[in-house]
Short mmCIF file of C-alpha atoms in Angstrom, two decimals:
data_model
loop_
_atom_site.label_atom_id
_atom_site.label_comp_id
_atom_site.label_asym_id
_atom_site.label_seq_id
_atom_site.Cartn_x
_atom_site.Cartn_y
_atom_site.Cartn_z
CA UNK A 1 0.00 0.00 0.00
CA UNK A 2 2.82 2.40 0.77
CA UNK A 3 4.20 1.99 -2.77
CA UNK A 4 0.86 2.20 -4.58
CA UNK A 5 -0.59 5.55 -5.57
CA UNK A 6 -4.22 6.59 -5.97
CA UNK A 7 -5.70 3.57 -4.24
CA UNK A 8 -9.25 4.02 -2.97
CA UNK A 9 -7.93 3.00 0.46
CA UNK A 10 -5.98 5.35 2.67
CA UNK A 11 -5.06 2.96 5.44
CA UNK A 12 -5.18 -0.69 6.39
CA UNK A 13 -4.81 -1.63 10.03
CA UNK A 14 -4.69 -4.89 11.90
CA UNK A 15 -5.49 -4.92 15.59
CA UNK A 16 -4.02 -7.78 17.61
CA UNK A 17 -6.44 -10.09 19.37
CA UNK A 18 -5.54 -11.04 22.92
CA UNK A 19 -5.43 -14.67 23.94
CA UNK A 20 -7.99 -14.07 26.68
CA UNK A 21 -10.45 -12.54 24.22
CA UNK A 22 -10.01 -15.40 21.79
CA UNK A 23 -10.42 -18.01 24.54
CA UNK A 24 -13.63 -16.33 25.71
CA UNK A 25 -14.97 -16.32 22.16
CA UNK A 26 -14.24 -20.02 21.68
CA UNK A 27 -15.57 -20.95 25.15
CA UNK A 28 -18.83 -19.09 24.57
CA UNK A 29 -19.51 -20.22 20.99
CA UNK A 30 -17.87 -23.64 21.02
CA UNK A 31 -16.28 -25.07 17.88
CA UNK A 32 -18.52 -23.31 15.34
CA UNK A 33 -16.07 -20.78 13.88
CA UNK A 34 -13.91 -21.79 10.90
CA UNK A 35 -10.31 -22.59 11.72
CA UNK A 36 -9.09 -20.25 8.94
CA UNK A 37 -10.89 -17.31 10.60
CA UNK A 38 -9.41 -18.16 14.00
CA UNK A 39 -5.94 -18.54 12.47
CA UNK A 40 -6.28 -15.21 10.66
CA UNK A 41 -7.25 -13.20 13.74
CA UNK A 42 -4.64 -15.03 15.85
CA UNK A 43 -1.77 -14.49 13.41
CA UNK A 44 -2.71 -11.15 11.86
CA UNK A 45 -5.34 -9.54 14.05
CA UNK A 46 -8.57 -7.80 13.10
CA UNK A 47 -8.55 -6.26 9.61
CA UNK A 48 -9.78 -2.68 9.12
CA UNK A 49 -9.54 -0.51 6.01
CA UNK A 50 -10.44 3.16 5.60
CA UNK A 51 -10.69 5.32 2.49
CA UNK A 52 -9.25 8.78 1.87
CA UNK A 53 -12.25 10.38 3.59
CA UNK A 54 -11.75 8.35 6.75
CA UNK A 55 -14.79 6.14 6.09
CA UNK A 56 -14.47 2.52 7.05
CA UNK A 57 -14.49 0.26 4.02
CA UNK A 58 -14.11 -2.92 6.08
CA UNK A 59 -13.87 -3.71 9.78
CA UNK A 60 -13.78 -7.04 11.53
CA UNK A 61 -15.51 -7.17 14.89
CA UNK A 62 -13.53 -7.78 18.06
CA UNK A 63 -14.31 -11.05 19.88
CA UNK A 64 -16.42 -9.16 22.44
CA UNK A 65 -18.34 -7.43 19.61
CA UNK A 66 -18.87 -10.81 17.91
CA UNK A 67 -20.43 -12.16 21.11
CA UNK A 68 -22.50 -9.01 21.65
CA UNK A 69 -23.86 -9.03 18.10
CA UNK A 70 -24.50 -12.77 18.20
CA UNK A 71 -26.65 -12.22 21.31
CA UNK A 72 -28.40 -9.35 19.53
CA UNK A 73 -29.17 -11.65 16.57
CA UNK A 74 -30.73 -14.17 18.95
CA UNK A 75 -33.20 -11.50 20.08
CA UNK A 76 -33.45 -9.79 16.69
CA UNK A 77 -36.98 -10.57 15.59
CA UNK A 78 -39.49 -8.43 17.42
CA UNK A 79 -42.96 -9.87 17.77
CA UNK A 80 -44.64 -6.94 16.02
CA UNK A 81 -42.33 -7.22 12.99
CA UNK A 82 -44.48 -9.97 11.47
CA UNK A 83 -47.98 -9.58 12.90
CA UNK A 84 -50.09 -11.72 15.17
CA UNK A 85 -51.76 -14.12 12.75
CA UNK A 86 -50.73 -17.76 13.22
CA UNK A 87 -48.93 -17.86 9.86
CA UNK A 88 -47.06 -14.63 10.63
CA UNK A 89 -46.08 -15.87 14.08
CA UNK A 90 -44.69 -19.06 12.51
CA UNK A 91 -42.66 -16.94 10.05
CA UNK A 92 -41.27 -14.93 13.00
CA UNK A 93 -40.37 -18.14 14.86
CA UNK A 94 -38.54 -19.53 11.83
CA UNK A 95 -36.71 -16.22 11.28
CA UNK A 96 -35.61 -16.19 14.93
CA UNK A 97 -34.42 -19.81 14.57
CA UNK A 98 -32.21 -18.83 11.63
CA UNK A 99 -30.90 -15.66 13.30
CA UNK A 100 -29.73 -17.72 16.31
CA UNK A 101 -27.40 -19.63 13.96
CA UNK A 102 -25.70 -16.48 12.67
CA UNK A 103 -22.40 -15.27 14.08
CA UNK A 104 -21.62 -11.77 12.76
CA UNK A 105 -17.89 -11.12 12.44
CA UNK A 106 -17.46 -8.11 10.12
CA UNK A 107 -19.38 -4.94 9.27
CA UNK A 108 -20.66 -4.56 5.73
CA UNK A 109 -18.80 -1.46 4.63
CA UNK A 110 -21.48 0.16 2.50
CA UNK A 111 -23.98 0.30 5.34
CA UNK A 112 -24.47 2.76 8.17
CA UNK A 113 -26.55 0.38 10.26
CA UNK A 114 -26.18 -3.06 11.84
CA UNK A 115 -25.42 -5.09 8.73
CA UNK A 116 -22.77 -7.80 8.92
CA UNK A 117 -20.95 -10.55 7.14
CA UNK A 118 -21.92 -13.53 9.22
CA UNK A 119 -21.12 -17.20 9.59
CA UNK A 120 -24.22 -19.39 9.33
CA UNK A 121 -23.29 -22.19 11.71
CA UNK A 122 -26.26 -24.28 10.54
CA UNK A 123 -25.17 -24.53 6.91
CA UNK A 124 -21.67 -25.96 6.50
CA UNK A 125 -19.35 -27.57 4.00
CA UNK A 126 -15.89 -29.08 4.45
CA UNK A 127 -14.26 -25.62 4.22
CA UNK A 128 -16.47 -24.16 6.97
CA UNK A 129 -19.81 -22.50 7.62
CA UNK A 130 -21.64 -20.42 5.04
CA UNK A 131 -20.39 -16.82 4.96
CA UNK A 132 -23.19 -14.46 3.95
CA UNK A 133 -24.41 -10.90 4.13
CA UNK A 134 -27.11 -10.34 6.76
CA UNK A 135 -28.89 -7.01 6.74
CA UNK A 136 -30.66 -5.49 9.75
CA UNK A 137 -33.98 -5.29 7.93
CA UNK A 138 -33.83 -8.61 6.07
CA UNK A 139 -36.75 -10.69 7.29
CA UNK A 140 -36.48 -13.26 4.51
CA UNK A 141 -33.51 -15.28 5.70
CA UNK A 142 -35.56 -18.23 6.95
CA UNK A 143 -37.30 -19.04 3.64
CA UNK A 144 -33.91 -18.86 1.92
CA UNK A 145 -31.69 -20.70 4.42
CA UNK A 146 -34.25 -23.31 5.51
CA UNK A 147 -35.08 -24.28 1.93
CA UNK A 148 -34.25 -27.83 0.90
CA UNK A 149 -31.47 -26.57 -1.41
CA UNK A 150 -30.76 -22.88 -0.71
CA UNK A 151 -29.09 -20.91 -3.50
CA UNK A 152 -25.71 -20.00 -2.03
CA UNK A 153 -24.10 -19.03 -5.34
CA UNK A 154 -23.45 -15.45 -4.12
CA UNK A 155 -21.89 -16.66 -0.88
CA UNK A 156 -18.83 -18.63 0.16
CA UNK A 157 -17.89 -21.29 2.69
CA UNK A 158 -14.20 -20.31 2.55
CA UNK A 159 -12.89 -17.54 4.81
CA UNK A 160 -9.84 -16.89 2.60
CA UNK A 161 -12.14 -16.40 -0.39
CA UNK A 162 -14.28 -14.05 1.72
CA UNK A 163 -11.24 -11.91 2.56
CA UNK A 164 -10.29 -11.82 -1.11
CA UNK A 165 -13.82 -10.61 -2.00
CA UNK A 166 -13.69 -7.94 0.73
CA UNK A 167 -10.32 -6.66 -0.51
CA UNK A 168 -11.56 -6.56 -4.12
CA UNK A 169 -14.61 -4.59 -2.98
CA UNK A 170 -12.41 -2.21 -0.94
CA UNK A 171 -10.20 -1.65 -3.97
CA UNK A 172 -13.35 -1.04 -6.03
CA UNK A 173 -12.60 -3.99 -8.28
CA UNK A 174 -16.01 -5.59 -7.84
CA UNK A 175 -18.78 -6.35 -5.42
CA UNK A 176 -18.55 -8.92 -2.66
CA UNK A 177 -19.44 -12.42 -3.84
CA UNK A 178 -19.32 -14.19 -7.13
#
């Protein structure tokens, strides 16, 4: 970055993660986080990139923020968000079920609200859990993720691929995902 000129990023920082914080994260969540994510934050720290205006283009959450946001997701669906008809209450229950599986770990840079890249611990492949975008006002995750064969073509199960997508988006070379 120091050699490159006219990049859309002004600064890239990595913040070390303390062993105590990491241990607390793993103790609280169990073995649901991908090993590549844990290795990345252990070896490199938490990635953050800002543009020339000082706006965050990417920021990984600290372990305490991950736990805080995960708890928030568990309580995300408010009863009045869906209505009080039996069918609407069932939709709210299913949405809450899906939200409990999500572990947010990074802010979505083009959003000024609580939108995150999240691990879906209920949908996994050999490389790890599904990594997806979860928006604060997206109430349609359950029909998508609980489908018999959800379309995950715009997502990844590979943390290294996710980081590559985030960097490409930060460098304005394309949008996150395929």
